[in-house]
Coordinates of C-alpha atoms in Angstrom, one line a residue:
Chain A
M1 CA 0.0 0.0 0.0
S2 CA 1.5 3.3 -1.1
T3 CA 0.4 6.9 -0.7
L4 CA 1.5 9.9 -2.9
E5 CA 0.9 13.1 -1.1
I6 CA 1.0 16.5 -2.8
R7 CA 0.7 19.4 -0.3
N8 CA 0.4 23.0 -1.2
L9 CA 2.5 22.5 -4.3
Q10 CA 3.6 25.7 -5.9
V11 CA 5.5 25.7 -9.2
S12 CA 6.8 28.4 -11.5
V13 CA 8.5 28.4 -14.9
D14 CA 11.0 30.8 -16.4
T15 CA 9.8 32.3 -19.7
D16 CA 11.1 35.0 -22.0
N17 CA 8.7 37.3 -20.2
G18 CA 10.1 36.5 -16.7
T19 CA 9.0 34.0 -14.1
V20 CA 5.4 32.8 -14.3
E21 CA 3.7 31.1 -11.4
I22 CA 1.7 28.1 -12.7
L23 CA 0.7 25.9 -9.7
K24 CA -0.6 28.0 -6.9
G25 CA -1.0 25.5 -4.1
V26 CA -2.1 22.0 -5.1
D27 CA -3.3 19.4 -2.6
L28 CA -3.9 15.8 -3.6
T29 CA -3.6 12.4 -1.9
I30 CA -3.5 9.3 -4.0
K31 CA -3.4 5.8 -2.6
S32 CA -2.6 2.5 -4.3
G33 CA -5.5 1.2 -6.3
E34 CA -7.2 4.6 -6.6
T35 CA -7.8 6.4 -9.8
H36 CA -8.0 10.2 -9.7
A37 CA -9.1 12.0 -12.8
I38 CA -7.7 15.6 -13.0
M39 CA -9.8 17.6 -15.5
G40 CA -9.5 21.1 -16.5
P41 CA -9.3 23.6 -19.4
N42 CA -6.2 24.1 -21.4
G43 CA -3.5 26.1 -19.6
S44 CA -4.9 25.3 -16.2
G45 CA -1.6 23.7 -15.1
K46 CA -2.5 20.0 -15.4
S47 CA 0.6 19.0 -17.3
T48 CA 2.8 21.2 -15.1
L49 CA 1.6 19.1 -12.2
A50 CA 2.6 15.9 -14.0
Y51 CA 6.0 17.1 -15.1
S52 CA 6.8 18.7 -11.7
I53 CA 6.1 15.4 -9.9
A54 CA 8.4 13.6 -12.5
G55 CA 11.1 16.2 -12.0
H56 CA 11.4 17.9 -15.3
P57 CA 14.2 20.5 -15.0
K58 CA 12.1 23.3 -16.7
Y59 CA 9.9 23.7 -13.6
T60 CA 10.9 25.3 -10.4
I61 CA 9.3 24.2 -7.2
T62 CA 8.7 27.3 -5.1
G63 CA 6.7 25.8 -2.3
G64 CA 4.9 22.8 -0.9
S65 CA 5.9 19.1 -0.8
V66 CA 5.5 15.9 -2.7
T67 CA 6.1 12.6 -0.8
L68 CA 5.7 9.0 -1.6
D69 CA 5.1 6.9 1.5
G70 CA 6.6 9.8 3.5
V71 CA 9.8 10.1 1.5
D72 CA 10.5 13.5 -0.1
V73 CA 10.1 13.1 -3.9
L74 CA 11.2 16.6 -4.7
E75 CA 14.7 15.9 -3.4
M76 CA 15.2 13.0 -5.8
T77 CA 16.7 13.1 -9.3
V78 CA 14.5 12.1 -12.2
D79 CA 15.7 8.5 -12.3
E80 CA 15.4 8.1 -8.5
R81 CA 11.7 9.1 -8.7
A82 CA 11.2 6.3 -11.3
K83 CA 13.1 3.9 -9.0
A84 CA 10.9 5.0 -6.1
G85 CA 7.9 3.8 -8.1
L86 CA 6.6 6.9 -10.0
F87 CA 5.8 6.8 -13.7
L88 CA 4.8 9.5 -16.1
A89 CA 3.1 8.6 -19.4
M90 CA 3.8 11.6 -21.5
Q91 CA 1.6 13.5 -23.8
Y92 CA 4.4 14.1 -26.3
P93 CA 7.0 11.3 -25.9
V94 CA 10.3 12.4 -27.4
E95 CA 12.2 10.7 -30.2
V96 CA 15.5 9.1 -29.3
P97 CA 17.3 8.5 -32.6
G98 CA 19.4 5.4 -33.0
V99 CA 18.1 3.8 -29.8
S100 CA 15.8 0.8 -30.4
V101 CA 12.7 0.2 -28.4
S102 CA 14.0 -3.2 -27.2
N103 CA 17.3 -1.7 -26.1
F104 CA 15.5 1.2 -24.3
L105 CA 13.1 -1.1 -22.5
R106 CA 15.8 -3.5 -21.4
T107 CA 18.0 -0.6 -20.2
A108 CA 15.0 0.8 -18.2
A109 CA 14.0 -2.6 -16.8
T110 CA 17.6 -3.2 -15.7
A111 CA 17.8 0.2 -14.0
L112 CA 14.5 -0.3 -12.2
R113 CA 15.0 -3.9 -11.2
G114 CA 18.6 -3.5 -10.2
E115 CA 19.7 -6.3 -12.4
A116 CA 19.4 -7.2 -16.1
P117 CA 16.2 -9.2 -16.7
K118 CA 17.0 -12.8 -17.8
L119 CA 17.0 -12.7 -21.5
R120 CA 14.7 -15.7 -22.0
T121 CA 11.9 -14.5 -19.7
W122 CA 12.4 -10.9 -20.8
V123 CA 11.8 -11.6 -24.5
G124 CA 8.5 -13.3 -23.6
E125 CA 7.5 -10.4 -21.3
V126 CA 8.0 -7.8 -24.0
K127 CA 6.3 -10.0 -26.6
D128 CA 3.2 -10.4 -24.4
A129 CA 3.1 -6.7 -23.5
M130 CA 3.2 -5.8 -27.2
E131 CA 0.6 -8.3 -28.2
A132 CA -1.7 -7.1 -25.4
L133 CA -1.6 -3.6 -27.0
N134 CA -2.0 -4.9 -30.5
M135 CA 1.5 -3.8 -31.5
D136 CA 3.4 -5.4 -34.4
P137 CA 6.5 -7.3 -33.3
S138 CA 8.7 -5.2 -35.6
F139 CA 8.0 -2.3 -33.2
A140 CA 10.8 -3.6 -30.9
T141 CA 13.4 -2.9 -33.6
R142 CA 12.3 0.6 -34.3
N143 CA 14.0 3.6 -32.7
V144 CA 12.2 5.1 -29.7
N145 CA 9.3 7.2 -30.8
E146 CA 10.9 7.9 -34.1
G147 CA 8.3 8.1 -36.9
F148 CA 5.7 6.7 -34.5
S149 CA 2.1 7.8 -35.1
G150 CA 0.3 9.5 -32.3
G151 CA -1.4 6.2 -31.4
E152 CA 1.8 4.2 -31.5
K153 CA 3.5 6.7 -29.1
K154 CA 0.6 6.3 -26.6
R155 CA 0.7 2.5 -26.9
H156 CA 4.4 2.5 -26.3
E157 CA 3.9 4.6 -23.1
I158 CA 1.3 2.2 -21.8
M159 CA 3.5 -0.8 -22.7
Q160 CA 6.2 0.7 -20.5
L161 CA 3.6 1.2 -17.7
E162 CA 2.8 -2.5 -17.9
L163 CA 6.4 -3.7 -18.2
L164 CA 8.0 -1.4 -15.6
K165 CA 5.4 -1.9 -12.9
P166 CA 5.4 1.4 -11.0
K167 CA 3.4 2.1 -7.8
M168 CA 1.9 5.4 -9.0
A169 CA 1.3 6.5 -12.6
I170 CA 0.5 9.9 -14.0
L171 CA -1.1 9.7 -17.4
D172 CA -0.8 13.0 -19.1
E173 CA -3.6 13.3 -21.7
T174 CA -3.0 9.7 -22.8
D175 CA -6.3 9.9 -24.6
S176 CA -5.4 12.8 -26.8
G177 CA -5.0 12.0 -30.5
L178 CA -6.5 8.5 -30.1
D179 CA -9.3 7.1 -32.2
V180 CA -12.0 5.0 -30.5
D181 CA -10.3 1.6 -31.0
A182 CA -6.9 2.8 -29.9
L183 CA -8.5 4.5 -26.8
R184 CA -10.1 1.2 -25.9
I185 CA -6.8 -0.7 -26.3
V186 CA -4.8 1.8 -24.3
S187 CA -7.4 2.0 -21.6
E188 CA -7.4 -1.8 -21.2
G189 CA -3.7 -1.6 -20.8
V190 CA -4.1 0.9 -17.9
N191 CA -6.8 -1.3 -16.3
R192 CA -4.5 -4.4 -16.6
A193 CA -1.7 -2.5 -14.9
K194 CA -4.1 -1.3 -12.1
A195 CA -5.3 -4.9 -11.5
A196 CA -1.9 -6.4 -11.7
N197 CA 0.0 -4.0 -9.4
N198 CA -2.7 -2.3 -7.4
L199 CA -1.5 0.8 -9.3
G200 CA -2.5 4.3 -8.2
V201 CA -3.4 6.5 -11.1
I202 CA -3.5 10.2 -11.8
L203 CA -5.4 10.5 -15.0
I204 CA -5.0 13.9 -16.6
T205 CA -7.5 14.7 -19.3
H206 CA -9.4 17.4 -21.0
Y207 CA -12.3 15.2 -22.0
T208 CA -14.6 12.7 -20.2
R209 CA -14.3 10.2 -23.1
I210 CA -11.5 8.1 -21.5
L211 CA -13.5 7.9 -18.2
R212 CA -15.9 5.5 -19.9
Y213 CA -13.0 3.1 -20.1
I214 CA -11.0 3.9 -17.0
Q215 CA -13.4 4.3 -14.1
P216 CA -12.2 7.1 -11.7
D217 CA -12.8 7.0 -8.0
F218 CA -12.3 10.7 -7.7
V219 CA -12.6 13.6 -10.0
H220 CA -10.7 16.9 -9.4
V221 CA -11.4 20.0 -11.4
F222 CA -8.3 22.0 -12.1
A223 CA -8.4 25.7 -13.0
N224 CA -5.8 28.5 -12.8
G225 CA -3.2 26.4 -11.1
R226 CA -5.2 24.8 -8.3
V227 CA -8.0 22.2 -7.6
V228 CA -11.3 24.1 -7.6
E229 CA -13.7 21.3 -7.1
Q230 CA -13.6 17.7 -6.1
G231 CA -16.1 14.9 -6.2
G232 CA -16.9 11.4 -7.4
P233 CA -17.5 10.1 -11.0
E234 CA -20.7 12.1 -11.1
L235 CA -18.6 15.3 -11.3
A236 CA -17.3 14.2 -14.7
E237 CA -20.8 13.9 -16.0
K238 CA -21.6 17.4 -14.9
L239 CA -18.4 18.6 -16.7
E240 CA -19.6 16.7 -19.8
A241 CA -22.8 18.6 -19.8
N242 CA -21.6 22.1 -18.7
G243 CA -17.9 22.3 -19.8
Y244 CA -15.4 24.3 -17.8
A245 CA -17.0 27.7 -18.3
D246 CA -18.1 27.9 -14.6
Y247 CA -14.5 27.4 -13.4
V248 CA -12.6 29.6 -15.9
S249 CA -14.6 32.7 -15.1
K250 CA -14.0 32.3 -11.4
Chain I
M1 CA 66.2 6.7 -44.0
S2 CA 66.6 10.0 -45.6
V3 CA 65.7 13.6 -44.9
L4 CA 63.1 14.8 -47.4
T5 CA 63.9 17.5 -49.9
T6 CA 62.1 20.7 -49.3
N7 CA 61.3 22.0 -52.8
Y8 CA 57.6 22.0 -52.0
L9 CA 55.4 25.0 -51.0
T10 CA 55.1 24.8 -47.3
P11 CA 51.7 25.8 -46.0
T12 CA 51.8 28.7 -43.5
G13 CA 48.3 28.2 -42.1
R14 CA 46.8 31.2 -44.0
E15 CA 45.7 29.0 -46.9
E16 CA 42.0 28.1 -47.0
A17 CA 42.9 24.4 -46.9
W18 CA 45.1 24.7 -43.9
R19 CA 43.5 27.4 -41.9
F20 CA 42.1 25.1 -39.2
T21 CA 45.0 22.6 -39.0
P22 CA 47.5 22.9 -36.2
L23 CA 50.6 22.8 -38.4
K24 CA 53.0 22.8 -35.4
R25 CA 51.6 19.4 -34.3
L26 CA 52.0 17.7 -37.7
R27 CA 55.5 16.5 -36.7
G28 CA 57.0 18.0 -39.8
L29 CA 54.8 16.2 -42.4
H30 CA 54.0 19.4 -44.1
D31 CA 57.3 21.3 -44.1
G32 CA 59.8 18.5 -44.8
V33 CA 61.2 18.3 -41.3
A34 CA 59.9 14.8 -40.8
V35 CA 62.4 12.1 -41.2
Q36 CA 61.2 9.5 -43.7
S37 CA 61.2 5.9 -42.4
D38 CA 61.4 2.9 -44.7
R39 CA 58.3 1.4 -43.1
E40 CA 55.8 -0.2 -45.5
S41 CA 53.4 -1.1 -42.8
L42 CA 50.2 -1.8 -44.7
I43 CA 49.3 -5.5 -44.6
T44 CA 46.3 -7.7 -45.2
K45 CA 44.8 -9.6 -42.3
G46 CA 43.8 -13.2 -42.9
A47 CA 43.9 -15.1 -46.2
L48 CA 42.8 -13.3 -49.3
P49 CA 39.8 -14.7 -51.1
S50 CA 40.2 -15.9 -54.7
G51 CA 40.0 -13.0 -57.2
V52 CA 41.7 -10.7 -54.7
S53 CA 45.4 -9.8 -54.8
F54 CA 47.6 -7.6 -52.7
T55 CA 50.9 -6.6 -54.2
R56 CA 53.5 -3.8 -54.3
E57 CA 53.8 -2.1 -57.6
N58 CA 54.8 1.0 -59.4
L59 CA 51.7 2.9 -60.3
E60 CA 51.1 6.3 -61.6
P61 CA 48.6 8.4 -59.5
L62 CA 45.0 8.3 -60.6
A63 CA 44.4 11.9 -60.1
S64 CA 46.5 15.0 -59.4
S65 CA 46.5 16.6 -56.0
D66 CA 47.2 20.1 -54.8
D67 CA 47.7 18.9 -51.3
V68 CA 51.3 19.5 -50.3
I69 CA 51.6 16.5 -48.1
I70 CA 50.2 14.2 -50.8
E71 CA 52.8 15.7 -53.2
R72 CA 55.5 14.8 -50.6
V73 CA 54.1 11.3 -50.3
R74 CA 54.3 10.9 -54.0
G75 CA 57.8 12.1 -54.1
A76 CA 58.9 9.9 -51.3
A77 CA 57.1 6.6 -51.6
T78 CA 58.9 4.0 -53.7
S79 CA 56.0 1.7 -54.4
V80 CA 52.3 1.4 -54.1
A81 CA 50.4 -1.2 -52.0
H82 CA 47.8 -2.4 -54.4
L83 CA 44.7 -4.3 -53.4
A84 CA 42.9 -5.5 -56.5
I85 CA 39.5 -7.2 -56.8
A86 CA 39.2 -8.9 -60.2
P87 CA 36.3 -8.2 -62.5
N88 CA 33.0 -10.0 -61.6
T89 CA 34.4 -11.1 -58.3
E90 CA 31.9 -10.9 -55.4
V91 CA 33.6 -11.0 -52.1
A92 CA 31.1 -11.8 -49.3
E93 CA 33.3 -11.3 -46.3
P94 CA 35.1 -8.0 -45.6
I95 CA 38.8 -7.8 -46.7
F96 CA 40.8 -6.4 -43.7
L97 CA 43.9 -4.3 -44.1
G98 CA 45.9 -3.0 -41.2
R99 CA 49.1 -1.3 -40.1
S100 CA 51.8 -3.7 -38.8
A101 CA 54.1 -1.1 -37.3
G102 CA 54.5 2.5 -36.4
A103 CA 56.8 5.0 -34.8
L104 CA 56.7 8.6 -33.7
D105 CA 60.3 9.6 -34.4
T106 CA 60.1 8.8 -38.1
A107 CA 57.3 9.3 -40.7
E108 CA 55.8 6.8 -43.1
F109 CA 54.9 8.0 -46.5
S110 CA 52.4 5.5 -47.8
R111 CA 50.8 5.1 -51.2
V112 CA 47.8 2.8 -51.5
R113 CA 45.6 1.8 -54.4
I114 CA 42.3 -0.2 -54.3
T115 CA 41.0 -1.3 -57.6
L116 CA 37.6 -2.8 -58.2
G117 CA 37.2 -4.5 -61.6
T118 CA 34.0 -4.3 -63.6
H119 CA 31.0 -5.6 -61.6
A120 CA 33.2 -6.6 -58.6
V121 CA 31.6 -6.3 -55.2
A122 CA 33.6 -6.0 -52.0
T123 CA 33.9 -4.5 -48.6
V124 CA 37.4 -3.3 -47.5
I125 CA 38.0 -2.4 -43.9
V126 CA 41.3 -0.6 -43.1
E127 CA 42.3 -0.6 -39.4
N128 CA 44.6 2.2 -38.6
T129 CA 46.2 1.4 -35.2
T130 CA 49.5 1.9 -33.3
D131 CA 51.2 5.2 -32.4
T132 CA 52.6 6.5 -35.6
V133 CA 53.3 9.4 -38.0
L134 CA 51.7 8.5 -41.2
A135 CA 51.0 10.4 -44.4
E136 CA 48.9 8.5 -46.9
D137 CA 47.9 8.9 -50.5
L138 CA 45.1 6.3 -50.9
E139 CA 43.4 6.1 -54.3
I140 CA 40.4 4.0 -55.3
Y141 CA 39.1 3.1 -58.7
C142 CA 35.6 1.6 -59.0
A143 CA 35.3 0.2 -62.5
P144 CA 31.9 0.3 -64.3
G145 CA 29.1 -1.5 -62.4
S146 CA 31.3 -2.3 -59.4
N147 CA 30.3 -1.8 -55.7
L148 CA 32.7 -1.0 -52.9
K149 CA 32.1 -0.4 -49.3
F150 CA 35.3 1.2 -47.9
V151 CA 35.7 1.5 -44.2
T152 CA 38.6 3.2 -42.5
L153 CA 38.9 3.1 -38.7
Q154 CA 41.3 5.6 -37.2
E155 CA 41.9 3.9 -33.9
F156 CA 45.4 5.3 -33.4
E157 CA 47.1 5.7 -30.0
S158 CA 47.1 9.1 -28.5
K159 CA 50.2 10.6 -30.0
S160 CA 49.7 9.7 -33.6
V161 CA 49.6 12.1 -36.5
Y162 CA 47.8 10.9 -39.6
T163 CA 47.2 13.0 -42.7
A164 CA 45.6 11.3 -45.7
R165 CA 43.7 11.8 -48.9
H166 CA 41.2 9.0 -49.7
H167 CA 40.4 9.7 -53.3
A168 CA 37.8 7.7 -55.2
V169 CA 37.3 7.7 -58.9
V170 CA 33.8 6.2 -59.6
D171 CA 33.0 5.0 -63.1
K172 CA 29.7 4.3 -64.9
D173 CA 27.0 2.8 -62.7
A174 CA 29.5 2.0 -60.0
T175 CA 28.6 2.5 -56.3
F176 CA 31.1 3.7 -53.8
K177 CA 30.3 4.0 -50.1
S178 CA 32.9 5.1 -47.5
I179 CA 32.5 5.0 -43.8
T180 CA 35.2 6.9 -42.0
V181 CA 35.6 6.5 -38.3
T182 CA 38.0 8.7 -36.4
V183 CA 38.3 8.1 -32.6
G184 CA 42.1 8.0 -32.0
G185 CA 45.2 10.1 -32.6
D186 CA 46.6 13.5 -31.7
V187 CA 46.0 15.1 -35.1
V188 CA 44.0 13.4 -37.9
R189 CA 43.4 15.1 -41.1
I190 CA 41.5 13.2 -43.9
L191 CA 40.5 14.4 -47.3
P192 CA 37.7 12.1 -48.5
T193 CA 37.4 13.1 -52.1
V194 CA 35.3 11.8 -55.0
E195 CA 35.3 12.3 -58.8
F196 CA 32.7 10.8 -61.0
K197 CA 33.8 9.4 -64.4
A198 CA 30.5 8.6 -66.0
P199 CA 26.7 8.8 -65.5
G200 CA 25.0 6.4 -63.1
A201 CA 27.8 6.6 -60.6
S202 CA 27.0 7.2 -56.9
A203 CA 28.9 7.9 -53.8
D204 CA 28.0 7.8 -50.1
L205 CA 30.5 9.5 -47.8
L206 CA 29.6 8.6 -44.2
G207 CA 31.6 9.3 -41.1
V208 CA 31.8 9.6 -37.4
Y209 CA 34.3 11.2 -35.1
F210 CA 34.7 11.6 -31.4
A211 CA 37.3 14.0 -30.2
T212 CA 38.3 14.4 -26.5
A213 CA 40.6 16.8 -24.7
G214 CA 43.3 18.2 -27.0
Q215 CA 42.5 16.1 -30.0
F216 CA 42.2 17.6 -33.5
F217 CA 40.2 15.7 -36.1
E218 CA 39.6 17.3 -39.6
H219 CA 37.5 15.8 -42.4
R220 CA 37.5 17.7 -45.5
M221 CA 35.3 16.3 -48.3
H222 CA 35.4 17.3 -51.9
V223 CA 32.8 15.8 -54.3
D224 CA 33.3 16.7 -57.9
H225 CA 30.2 16.3 -60.1
A226 CA 31.7 16.8 -63.5
V227 CA 29.4 14.3 -65.4
P228 CA 25.6 14.1 -65.7
H229 CA 23.4 11.9 -63.6
A230 CA 25.6 11.0 -60.7
K231 CA 24.5 10.9 -57.1
S232 CA 26.3 11.8 -53.9
N233 CA 25.3 11.8 -50.3
V234 CA 27.5 13.0 -47.4
N235 CA 26.6 12.4 -43.8
Y236 CA 29.2 13.0 -41.0
K237 CA 28.4 13.0 -37.3
G238 CA 30.7 14.1 -34.6
A239 CA 30.9 14.4 -30.8
L240 CA 33.3 16.5 -28.8
A241 CA 34.2 16.5 -25.1
G242 CA 36.9 18.1 -23.1
K243 CA 39.1 21.1 -23.2
D244 CA 40.5 22.0 -26.6
A245 CA 38.9 19.1 -28.4
H246 CA 38.6 20.4 -31.9
T247 CA 36.9 19.0 -35.0
V248 CA 36.6 20.4 -38.5
W249 CA 34.2 19.3 -41.1
I250 CA 34.4 20.8 -44.6
G251 CA 31.9 19.7 -47.2
D252 CA 32.8 21.0 -50.6
V253 CA 30.4 19.8 -53.3
L254 CA 30.9 21.2 -56.9
I255 CA 28.3 20.7 -59.5
R256 CA 29.9 21.6 -62.8
A257 CA 28.0 22.9 -65.8
A258 CA 28.0 19.5 -67.5
A259 CA 26.6 17.7 -64.5
E260 CA 23.0 17.8 -65.3
G261 CA 20.7 15.5 -63.4
T262 CA 22.9 15.6 -60.3
D263 CA 21.4 14.6 -57.0
T264 CA 23.4 15.5 -53.9
Y265 CA 22.9 16.1 -50.2
E266 CA 25.4 16.7 -47.4
L267 CA 24.8 16.8 -43.7
N268 CA 27.1 17.3 -40.7
R269 CA 25.8 17.1 -37.2
N270 CA 28.0 17.8 -34.1
L271 CA 27.2 17.1 -30.5
L272 CA 29.1 19.2 -28.0
L273 CA 29.3 17.3 -24.8
S274 CA 31.3 19.8 -22.7
D275 CA 32.5 23.4 -22.6
G276 CA 35.9 24.2 -24.1
A277 CA 35.4 22.1 -27.2
R278 CA 35.1 23.5 -30.7
A279 CA 33.4 22.1 -33.8
D280 CA 33.9 23.9 -37.1
S281 CA 31.4 22.9 -39.8
V282 CA 31.5 24.4 -43.2
P283 CA 29.2 23.0 -45.9
N284 CA 29.9 24.6 -49.3
L285 CA 27.8 23.9 -52.4
E286 CA 28.8 25.3 -55.7
I287 CA 26.3 24.9 -58.5
E288 CA 27.1 25.7 -62.1
T289 CA 23.9 24.3 -63.7
G290 CA 20.3 24.6 -62.7
E291 CA 19.3 21.3 -64.5
I292 CA 19.7 19.1 -61.4
I293 CA 17.5 16.8 -59.4
G294 CA 18.5 18.1 -56.1
A295 CA 21.2 19.8 -54.1
G296 CA 21.1 20.6 -50.4
H297 CA 23.1 20.8 -47.3
A298 CA 22.6 21.1 -43.5
S299 CA 24.8 21.5 -40.6
T300 CA 23.9 21.5 -36.9
T301 CA 25.9 21.8 -33.7
G302 CA 24.2 21.3 -30.4
R303 CA 24.3 20.0 -26.9
F304 CA 22.5 17.1 -25.3
D305 CA 18.8 17.3 -25.8
D306 CA 17.3 17.8 -22.3
E307 CA 14.0 16.3 -23.3
Q308 CA 15.7 13.1 -24.5
L309 CA 17.6 12.8 -21.2
F310 CA 14.5 13.5 -19.2
Y311 CA 12.5 10.9 -21.1
L312 CA 15.1 8.2 -20.5
M313 CA 15.7 9.2 -16.9
S314 CA 12.0 9.2 -16.2
R315 CA 12.2 5.5 -16.9
G316 CA 14.8 5.0 -14.1
I317 CA 17.9 5.2 -16.3
A318 CA 20.7 7.1 -14.5
M319 CA 22.1 10.3 -16.1
A320 CA 25.4 8.7 -17.2
D321 CA 23.6 5.8 -18.8
A322 CA 21.1 8.1 -20.5
R323 CA 23.9 10.1 -22.0
R324 CA 25.6 7.0 -23.2
L325 CA 22.4 5.8 -24.8
V326 CA 21.9 9.1 -26.6
V327 CA 25.5 9.2 -27.8
R328 CA 25.4 5.6 -29.0
G329 CA 22.1 6.3 -30.7
F330 CA 23.5 9.4 -32.4
F331 CA 26.4 7.4 -33.9
N332 CA 24.5 4.2 -34.5
E333 CA 22.9 5.5 -37.7
I334 CA 26.3 5.5 -39.3
V335 CA 28.3 2.8 -37.4
S336 CA 25.6 0.3 -38.2
E337 CA 26.3 0.8 -41.9
I338 CA 29.7 -0.9 -41.5
G339 CA 27.8 -4.2 -41.5
N340 CA 30.3 -6.1 -39.4
E341 CA 29.1 -6.8 -35.9
E342 CA 32.6 -7.3 -34.4
V343 CA 33.9 -4.0 -35.7
Q344 CA 30.7 -2.1 -34.8
N345 CA 30.8 -3.4 -31.2
R346 CA 34.4 -2.4 -30.9
I347 CA 33.8 1.1 -32.2
M348 CA 30.7 1.5 -29.9
D349 CA 32.8 0.3 -26.9
R350 CA 35.5 2.8 -27.9
I351 CA 32.9 5.6 -28.0
D352 CA 31.6 4.5 -24.6
A353 CA 35.1 4.7 -23.3
E354 CA 35.8 8.1 -24.8
L355 CA 32.6 9.4 -23.2
E356 CA 33.5 7.9 -19.8
K357 CA 37.0 9.4 -20.1
A358 CA 35.5 12.8 -20.9
A359 CA 33.1 12.6 -17.9
H360 CA 35.9 11.8 -15.5
N361 CA 38.0 14.7 -16.8
G362 CA 35.0 17.1 -16.3

C-alpha cells in the first residue's frame, strides 16, 4: 500500500517574459488502487503538475511538498523518482534517434529492477506486452518514438507502464489523439496495470471520453493552477454537460 | 632513412585548406622536417579470397593533387600497396587491411591503391592502429558496375599524426560507399574526395568522429560532379568532449555545368558534450547548372537534448547511462552501416570509453 501526497505545491517556470507562477498550491492524496481524474481547461496547469512530480528541469518548485510513503520526492533526481515507483506517461513522448525500443526497454528494466532481466523471460515479457496492446513485433526494432504515429506513441507509453510496474502512474492526456479503437486498447492496458500491481493513477484529461473506459474513483477540477472542485465520478458527468465555463470565469 | 627534400610549397596556415589545421603538431609532415622511415606497414589480415590480390607495384597516380603532403608522399614513396579485386568477383566477407608497425620519431609515406574490376563487389576495412606518424595517399578506382564499401577506422594511439587523402574515382553505374571512423590520434586530417567518371555513378560518404581533450580531427570532403546523372550523399556525425577538443568538417560539393541531373545532399551534425570544445562545420555547395534533381546541405551543432535525457531518466535510467544511450544512438545510424558486428561493437565500446574518459575529466 503506497500513498502519494501532494501538499500546497507551488511551481513556476521561467519564460522570456520572466518567471510565471503556474501551480498556486495543489493538494492531492492518491493511494494504491485509486484512480484520480484531473480535469480542466487548457492552460490550467495539469501538465505542469505531471512534469513537476516527475522532476522535469524546466519547472521550479517554489513551495509545498510531494512525498511517496513519507519520502520526499522533490529531493530525488528524475531517475530516482522512477526507481521509487513513479511513472509518467507523456503526452508528447520524445524521439531518441538510434536507440531501439527493445534496447531502451531492457535498459530501463535493468535500472528499475537493479539487475538485467533474464533474456529468456524478458523476450517473452516484451512480446506479451506488445501483443496485449496490438503492436506489431517489428515495433521492438524501431527507434524510440521515431516516426511513431500519435497512437503508437501512446501504446508505447502504456506498454512501458505494464512492463516497468510502477506504484503510481501519472497519465498526461494519454487519450489525446487516439481514435476509439486505440483509446479502448490503451485503456485496457491501464486497467490491466491497475489490476496487476494495485496501481495508483492520476489521469489527466481534458475530455470525459476516456473515463468511460477507465473508471475514476475521484474527479478533481483544475483551474488556474489549483484544484477548484472535487467529487466522485458524477462530477465528470456534470463537466460533460456544462464544460469548464463555470470554473474559468472564477 | 633520408631527410626529405624541401622543394615544396610549405603551408603557412593562412591558406584556405590549412586554416584550421595545427601545423606545429604535424611532426614535420607538411614542411619536410619529418624524417622518412622505410616502413611499408600496410598488410592484409587473414587469407585473401580468390580473385583478390595484394601486391607492391609502381603505379602512376589516378588523379592530381594540390595537397602539399600528398605531393610529398608521391615524391617519397617508392612503391604502391595495391589491393585489386578482379572483375566480376563478389567477395562476401570483408577484406581487412591494417598497419603492422608505427613509430613517432620517423614518418611513413604510404601510397595505397584499391581497384575494383567491372562488376566486382567488395567491402574493404582498413584498421589504422598503433602510435605512428603517417601520411597516406590512398586512391580508389571503381570500374563500371562495381560496388565498394570502404571502411577506415582511425583507432590510433594518443600521439599519432595521420594525414591522408582518400580519393575515389567512380566510373559508370558504380557504387562507392565510404565509412570513415576517427576516434584516436593527436592530429588526424583526412580528405575524402570523389570524382565521377560517367553517368550512373554514386557515392555515399559517411563518417563519425569523437574528439576528446586536446585532439584535433579534420575531415575535408570534396565531391566533384563533372558528369551528368551522378548521385552523392554525405553524412558525418561528430561528438566532442573536453578542453580544446577540436573538429573540423568541410563539405565542398561542386556541380559543374556539364553535371545535369545531379542529385546531392550533405549533412554534418555535431554534439558538444562539454565546454571548451570547438566544432567547425562548413558546408559549401557550388552549382554551375540549374538542371539538377536536387542539391542541399545542412549543418547543426548542439548540446544534449534535455528532453531526451528527461525521457530516459523518467524510466529509471541514470544520467550517465542516459547520456551513453543518446550518444550511442547518435552514432548508431552511421556505425551500423559498417555491416560487421565485431567492428561495430568495438567502435561503440570505444565511443563509450571516450565518453567515460570525458566525464571523468570534467
